[in-house]
PDB file of C-alpha atoms in Angstrom:
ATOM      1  CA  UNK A 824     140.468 141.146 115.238  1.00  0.00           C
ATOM      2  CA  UNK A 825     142.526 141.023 112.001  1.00  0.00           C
ATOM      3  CA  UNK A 826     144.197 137.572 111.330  1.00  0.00           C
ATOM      4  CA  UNK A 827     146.387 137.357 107.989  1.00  0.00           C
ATOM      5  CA  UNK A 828     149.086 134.327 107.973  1.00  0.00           C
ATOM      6  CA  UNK A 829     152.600 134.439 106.019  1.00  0.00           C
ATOM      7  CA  UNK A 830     154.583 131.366 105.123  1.00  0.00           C
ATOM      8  CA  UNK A 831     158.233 131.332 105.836  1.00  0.00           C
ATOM      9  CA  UNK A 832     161.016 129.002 105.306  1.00  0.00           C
ATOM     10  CA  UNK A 833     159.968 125.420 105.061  1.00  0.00           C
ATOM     11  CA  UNK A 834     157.617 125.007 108.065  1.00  0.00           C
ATOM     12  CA  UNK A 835     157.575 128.586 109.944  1.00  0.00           C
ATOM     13  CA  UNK A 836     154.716 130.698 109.704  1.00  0.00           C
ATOM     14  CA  UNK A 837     154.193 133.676 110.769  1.00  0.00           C
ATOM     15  CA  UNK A 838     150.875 135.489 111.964  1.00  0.00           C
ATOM     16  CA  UNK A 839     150.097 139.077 111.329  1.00  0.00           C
ATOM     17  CA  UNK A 840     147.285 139.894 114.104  1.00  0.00           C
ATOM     18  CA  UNK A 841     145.850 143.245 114.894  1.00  0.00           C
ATOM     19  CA  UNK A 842     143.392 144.189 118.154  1.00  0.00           C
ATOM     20  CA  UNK A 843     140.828 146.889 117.620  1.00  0.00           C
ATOM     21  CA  UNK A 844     141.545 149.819 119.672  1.00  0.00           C
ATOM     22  CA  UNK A 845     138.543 150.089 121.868  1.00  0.00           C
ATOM     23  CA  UNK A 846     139.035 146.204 123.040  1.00  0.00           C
ATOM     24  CA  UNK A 847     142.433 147.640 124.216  1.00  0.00           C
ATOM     25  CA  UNK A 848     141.409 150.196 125.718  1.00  0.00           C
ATOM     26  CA  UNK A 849     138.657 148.249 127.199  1.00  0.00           C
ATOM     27  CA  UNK A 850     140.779 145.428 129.144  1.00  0.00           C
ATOM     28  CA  UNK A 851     143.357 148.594 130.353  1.00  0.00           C
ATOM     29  CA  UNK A 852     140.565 150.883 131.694  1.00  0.00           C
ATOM     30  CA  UNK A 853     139.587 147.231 133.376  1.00  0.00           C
ATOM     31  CA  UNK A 854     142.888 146.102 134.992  1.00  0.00           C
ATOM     32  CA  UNK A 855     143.217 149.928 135.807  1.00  0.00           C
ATOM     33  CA  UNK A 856     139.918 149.836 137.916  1.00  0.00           C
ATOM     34  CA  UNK A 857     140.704 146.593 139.512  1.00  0.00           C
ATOM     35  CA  UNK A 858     144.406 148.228 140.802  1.00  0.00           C
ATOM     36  CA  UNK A 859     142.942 151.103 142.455  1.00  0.00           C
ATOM     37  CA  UNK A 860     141.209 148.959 144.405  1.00  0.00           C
ATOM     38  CA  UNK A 861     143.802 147.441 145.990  1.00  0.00           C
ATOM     39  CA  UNK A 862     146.028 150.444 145.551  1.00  0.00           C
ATOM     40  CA  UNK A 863     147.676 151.679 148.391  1.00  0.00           C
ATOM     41  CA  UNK A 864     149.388 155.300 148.622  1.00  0.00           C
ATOM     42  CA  UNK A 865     150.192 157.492 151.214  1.00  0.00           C
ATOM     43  CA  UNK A 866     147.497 160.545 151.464  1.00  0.00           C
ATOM     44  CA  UNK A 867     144.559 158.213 150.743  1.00  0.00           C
ATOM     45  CA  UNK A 868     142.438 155.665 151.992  1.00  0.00           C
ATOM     46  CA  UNK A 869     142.989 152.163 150.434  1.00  0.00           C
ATOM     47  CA  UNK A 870     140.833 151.894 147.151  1.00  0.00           C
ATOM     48  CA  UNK A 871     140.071 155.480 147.041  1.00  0.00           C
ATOM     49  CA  UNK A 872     143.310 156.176 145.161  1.00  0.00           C
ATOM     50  CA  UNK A 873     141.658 158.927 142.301  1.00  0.00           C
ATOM     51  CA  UNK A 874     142.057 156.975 138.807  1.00  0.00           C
ATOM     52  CA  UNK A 875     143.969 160.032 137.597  1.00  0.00           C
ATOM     53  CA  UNK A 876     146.829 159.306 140.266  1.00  0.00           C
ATOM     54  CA  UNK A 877     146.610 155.354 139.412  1.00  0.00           C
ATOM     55  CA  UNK A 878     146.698 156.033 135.965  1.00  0.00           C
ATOM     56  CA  UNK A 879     150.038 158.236 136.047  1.00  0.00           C
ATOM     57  CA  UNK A 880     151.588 155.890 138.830  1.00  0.00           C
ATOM     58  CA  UNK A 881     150.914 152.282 137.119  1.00  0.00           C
ATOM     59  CA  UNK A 882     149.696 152.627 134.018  1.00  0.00           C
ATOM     60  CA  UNK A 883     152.536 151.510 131.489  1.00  0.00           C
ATOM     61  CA  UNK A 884     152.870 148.343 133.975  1.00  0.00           C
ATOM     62  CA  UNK A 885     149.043 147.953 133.508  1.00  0.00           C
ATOM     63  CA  UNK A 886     149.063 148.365 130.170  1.00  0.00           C
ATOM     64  CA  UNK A 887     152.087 145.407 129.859  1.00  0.00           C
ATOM     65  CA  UNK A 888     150.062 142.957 131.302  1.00  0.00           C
ATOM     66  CA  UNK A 889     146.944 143.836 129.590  1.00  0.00           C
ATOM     67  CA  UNK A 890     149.262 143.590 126.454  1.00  0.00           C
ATOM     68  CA  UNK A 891     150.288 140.137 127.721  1.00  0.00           C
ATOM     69  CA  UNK A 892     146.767 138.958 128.573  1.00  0.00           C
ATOM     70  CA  UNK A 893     145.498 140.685 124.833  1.00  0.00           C
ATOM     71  CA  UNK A 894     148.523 138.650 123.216  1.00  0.00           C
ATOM     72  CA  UNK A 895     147.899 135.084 125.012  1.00  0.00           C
ATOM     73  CA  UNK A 896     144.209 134.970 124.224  1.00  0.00           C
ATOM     74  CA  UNK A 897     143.988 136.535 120.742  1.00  0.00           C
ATOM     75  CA  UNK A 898     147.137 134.532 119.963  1.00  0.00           C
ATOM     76  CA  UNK A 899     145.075 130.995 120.461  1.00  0.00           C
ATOM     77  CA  UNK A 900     141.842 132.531 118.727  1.00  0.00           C
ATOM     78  CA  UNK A 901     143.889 133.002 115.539  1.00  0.00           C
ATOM     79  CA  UNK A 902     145.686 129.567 115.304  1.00  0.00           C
ATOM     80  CA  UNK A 903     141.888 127.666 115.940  1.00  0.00           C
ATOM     81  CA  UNK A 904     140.332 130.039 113.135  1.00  0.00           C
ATOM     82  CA  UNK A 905     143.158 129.782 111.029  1.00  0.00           C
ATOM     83  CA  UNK A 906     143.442 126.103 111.259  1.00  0.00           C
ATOM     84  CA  UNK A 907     147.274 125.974 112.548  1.00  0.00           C
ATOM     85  CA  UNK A 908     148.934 123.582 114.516  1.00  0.00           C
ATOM     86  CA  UNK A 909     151.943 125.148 115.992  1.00  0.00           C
ATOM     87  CA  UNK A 910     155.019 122.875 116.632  1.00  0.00           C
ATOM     88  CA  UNK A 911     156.165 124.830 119.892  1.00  0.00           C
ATOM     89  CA  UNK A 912     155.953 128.486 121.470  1.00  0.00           C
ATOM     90  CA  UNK A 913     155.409 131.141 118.820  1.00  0.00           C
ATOM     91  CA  UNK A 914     157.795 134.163 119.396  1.00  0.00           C
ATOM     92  CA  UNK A 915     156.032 137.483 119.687  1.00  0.00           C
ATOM     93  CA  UNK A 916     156.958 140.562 118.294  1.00  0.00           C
ATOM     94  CA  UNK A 917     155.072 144.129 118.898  1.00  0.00           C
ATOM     95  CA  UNK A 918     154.463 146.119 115.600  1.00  0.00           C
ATOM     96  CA  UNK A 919     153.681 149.678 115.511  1.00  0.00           C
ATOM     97  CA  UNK A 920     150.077 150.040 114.701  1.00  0.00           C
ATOM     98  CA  UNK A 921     148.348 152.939 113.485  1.00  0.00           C
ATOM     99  CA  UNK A 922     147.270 156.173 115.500  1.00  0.00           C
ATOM    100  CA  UNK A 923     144.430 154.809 116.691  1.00  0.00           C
ATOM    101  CA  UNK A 924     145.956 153.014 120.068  1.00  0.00           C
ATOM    102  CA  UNK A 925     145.303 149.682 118.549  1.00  0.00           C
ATOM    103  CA  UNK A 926     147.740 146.451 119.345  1.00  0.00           C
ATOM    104  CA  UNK A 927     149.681 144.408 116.427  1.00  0.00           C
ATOM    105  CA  UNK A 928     151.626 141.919 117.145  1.00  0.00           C
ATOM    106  CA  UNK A 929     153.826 139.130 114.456  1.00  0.00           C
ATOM    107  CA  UNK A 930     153.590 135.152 115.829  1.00  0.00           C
ATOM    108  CA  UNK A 931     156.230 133.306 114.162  1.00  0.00           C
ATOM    109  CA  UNK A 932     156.398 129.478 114.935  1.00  0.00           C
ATOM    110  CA  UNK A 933     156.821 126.205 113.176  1.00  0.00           C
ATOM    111  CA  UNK A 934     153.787 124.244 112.465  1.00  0.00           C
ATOM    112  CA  UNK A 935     153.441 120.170 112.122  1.00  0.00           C
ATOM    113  CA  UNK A 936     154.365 118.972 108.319  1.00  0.00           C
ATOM    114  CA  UNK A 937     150.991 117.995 106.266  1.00  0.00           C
ATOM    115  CA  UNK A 938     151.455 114.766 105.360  1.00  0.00           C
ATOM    116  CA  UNK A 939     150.161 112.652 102.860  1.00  0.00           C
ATOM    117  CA  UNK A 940     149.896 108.813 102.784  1.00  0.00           C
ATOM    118  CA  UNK A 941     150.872 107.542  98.864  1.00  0.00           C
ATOM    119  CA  UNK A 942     148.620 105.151  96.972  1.00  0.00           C
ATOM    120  CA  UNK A 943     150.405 101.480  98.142  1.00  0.00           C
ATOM    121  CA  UNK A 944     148.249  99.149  96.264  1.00  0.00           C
ATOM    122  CA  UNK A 945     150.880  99.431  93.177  1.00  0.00           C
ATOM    123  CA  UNK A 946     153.757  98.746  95.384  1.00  0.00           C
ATOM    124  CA  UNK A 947     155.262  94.936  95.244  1.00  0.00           C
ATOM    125  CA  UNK A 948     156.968  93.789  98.367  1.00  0.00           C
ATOM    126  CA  UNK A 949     159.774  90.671  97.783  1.00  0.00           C
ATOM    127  CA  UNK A 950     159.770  88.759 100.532  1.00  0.00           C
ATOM    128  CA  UNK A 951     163.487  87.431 101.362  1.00  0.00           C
ATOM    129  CA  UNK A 952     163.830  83.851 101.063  1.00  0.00           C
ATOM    130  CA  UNK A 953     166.144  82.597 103.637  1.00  0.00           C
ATOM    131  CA  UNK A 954     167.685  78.762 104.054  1.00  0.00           C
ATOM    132  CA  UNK A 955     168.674  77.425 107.503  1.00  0.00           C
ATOM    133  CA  UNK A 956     170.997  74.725 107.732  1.00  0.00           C
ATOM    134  CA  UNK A 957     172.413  72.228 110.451  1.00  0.00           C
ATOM    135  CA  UNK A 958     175.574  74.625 111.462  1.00  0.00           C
ATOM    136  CA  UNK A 959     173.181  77.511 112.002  1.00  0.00           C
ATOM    137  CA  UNK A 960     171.623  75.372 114.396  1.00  0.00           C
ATOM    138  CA  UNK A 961     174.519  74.165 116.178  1.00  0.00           C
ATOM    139  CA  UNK A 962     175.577  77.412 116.743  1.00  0.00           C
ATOM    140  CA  UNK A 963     172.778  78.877 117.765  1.00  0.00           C
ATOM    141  CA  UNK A 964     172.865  76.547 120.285  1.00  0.00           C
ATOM    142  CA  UNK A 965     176.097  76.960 121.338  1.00  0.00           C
ATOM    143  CA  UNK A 966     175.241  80.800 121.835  1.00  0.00           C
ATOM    144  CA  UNK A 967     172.813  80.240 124.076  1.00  0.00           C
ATOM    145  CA  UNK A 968     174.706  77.313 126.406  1.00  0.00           C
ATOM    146  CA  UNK A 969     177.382  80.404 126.472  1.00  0.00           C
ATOM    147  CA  UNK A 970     174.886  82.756 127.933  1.00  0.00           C
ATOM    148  CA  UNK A 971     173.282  80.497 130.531  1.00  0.00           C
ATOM    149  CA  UNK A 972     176.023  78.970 132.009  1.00  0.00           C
ATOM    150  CA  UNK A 973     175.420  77.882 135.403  1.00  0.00           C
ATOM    151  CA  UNK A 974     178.917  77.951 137.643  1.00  0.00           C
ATOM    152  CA  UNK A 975     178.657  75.173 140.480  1.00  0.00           C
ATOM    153  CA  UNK A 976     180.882  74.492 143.295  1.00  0.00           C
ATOM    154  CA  UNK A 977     183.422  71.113 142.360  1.00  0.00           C
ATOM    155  CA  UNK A 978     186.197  69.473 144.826  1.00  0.00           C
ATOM    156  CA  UNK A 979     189.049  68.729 142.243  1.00  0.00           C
ATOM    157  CA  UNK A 980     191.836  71.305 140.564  1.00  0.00           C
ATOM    158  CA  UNK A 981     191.096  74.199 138.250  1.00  0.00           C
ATOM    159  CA  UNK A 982     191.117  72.969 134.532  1.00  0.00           C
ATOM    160  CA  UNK A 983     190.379  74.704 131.419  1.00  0.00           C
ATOM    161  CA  UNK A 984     187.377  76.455 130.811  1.00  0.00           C
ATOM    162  CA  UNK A 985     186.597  76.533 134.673  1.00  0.00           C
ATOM    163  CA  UNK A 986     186.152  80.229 136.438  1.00  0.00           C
ATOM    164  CA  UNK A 987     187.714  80.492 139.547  1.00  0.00           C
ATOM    165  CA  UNK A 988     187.328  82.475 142.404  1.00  0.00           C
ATOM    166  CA  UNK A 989     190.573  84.090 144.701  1.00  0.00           C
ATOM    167  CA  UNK A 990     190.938  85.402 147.728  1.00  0.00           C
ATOM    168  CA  UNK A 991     194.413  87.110 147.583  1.00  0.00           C
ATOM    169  CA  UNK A 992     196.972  89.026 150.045  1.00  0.00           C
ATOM    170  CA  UNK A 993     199.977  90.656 148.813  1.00  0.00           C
ATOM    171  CA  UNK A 994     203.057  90.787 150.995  1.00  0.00           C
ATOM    172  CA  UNK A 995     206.215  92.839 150.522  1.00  0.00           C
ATOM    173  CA  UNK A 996     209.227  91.905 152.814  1.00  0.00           C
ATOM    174  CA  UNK A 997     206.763  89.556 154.209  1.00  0.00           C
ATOM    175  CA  UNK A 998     204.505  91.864 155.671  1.00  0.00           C
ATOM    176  CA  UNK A 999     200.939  93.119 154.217  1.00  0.00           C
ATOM    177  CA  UNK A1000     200.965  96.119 152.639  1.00  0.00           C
ATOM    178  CA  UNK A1001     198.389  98.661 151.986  1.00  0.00           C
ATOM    179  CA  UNK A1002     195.948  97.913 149.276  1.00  0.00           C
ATOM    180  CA  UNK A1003     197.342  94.688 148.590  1.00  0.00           C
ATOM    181  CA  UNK A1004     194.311  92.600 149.719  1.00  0.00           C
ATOM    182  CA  UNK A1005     191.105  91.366 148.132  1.00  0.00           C
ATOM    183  CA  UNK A1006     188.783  88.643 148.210  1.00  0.00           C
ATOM    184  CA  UNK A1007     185.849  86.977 145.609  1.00  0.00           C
ATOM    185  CA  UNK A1008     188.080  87.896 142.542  1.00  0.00           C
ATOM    186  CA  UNK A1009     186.478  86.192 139.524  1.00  0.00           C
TER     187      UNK A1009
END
């Protein structure tokens, strides 16, 4: 297996693989043994399907997922040896190899950013110098009366600053009408 790597645009790389023609051809004659087993076609007895009929009948489909399986596994094999780490999916794209029945394929994906951590024993941090007085007290204080206000029941008129609570029917002519009732209204 051939691995060569390009760099693109900021983080994309892209990898240039090519497969050695009798692996190919090794993993199809495979998969194409393994089909005419379980091949079935009128004429013939399951599994005895002659590999010259299976060949001509499902061989491009064979050879697709052989292509597939070649792709996955050589695909992984080349990032660990080239010492990528992809971001996300790579997107495949078949090349035309040479004569020889070979597979090439281009993997272009994004890779994580190298980073590297700056010397920070130079750098001076100001620490902010802050004053609190008697009013920022008071009102913090204030705040937090405001959020955990308690409501409790009293016998005596509404007054300011008091939530109350109605229960409400609306009359027109003197008679209820539609949608003109409700109750517990803060």
């Amino acid at each position: 297996m051939q691995v060569s790597v390009e760099s693109g645009e900021g983080l994309v790389k892209r990898l240039l693989v090519n497969l050695p023609a009798d692996k190919v051809n090794e993993l199809v004659d495979a998969k194409l043994k393994e089909a005419a087993r379980t091949v079935r076609m009128d004429g013939f007895r399951p599994g005895k399907v002659p590999m010259r009929v299976v060949k001509q009948r499902y061989g491009e489909q064979v050879k697709k997922d052989a292509y597939g399986e070649l792709i996955q596994s050589s695909y992984y094999e080349a990032v660990t040896q080239e010492n990528l780490k992809p971001v996300g999916d790579p997107s495949i794209e078949l090349r035309e190899d040479e004569a020889d029945g070979g597979l090439a394929y281009t993997a272009t994906f994004e890779v994580m950013p190298e980073i590297e951590v700056a010397d920070l024993t130079a750098l001076e941090i100001k620490r902010p110098v802050t004053e609190v007085v008697d009013a920022d007290i008071d009102n913090m204080i204030e705040k937090l009366r405001q959020q955990r206000t308690e409501w409790t029941d009293v016998d005596r008129g509404a007054q300011n600053d008091d939530r109350v609570t109605l229960d409400f029917t609306g009359l027109m002519d003197g008679e209820a009408f539609e949608g003109g009732t409700a109750s517990d209204i803060p």
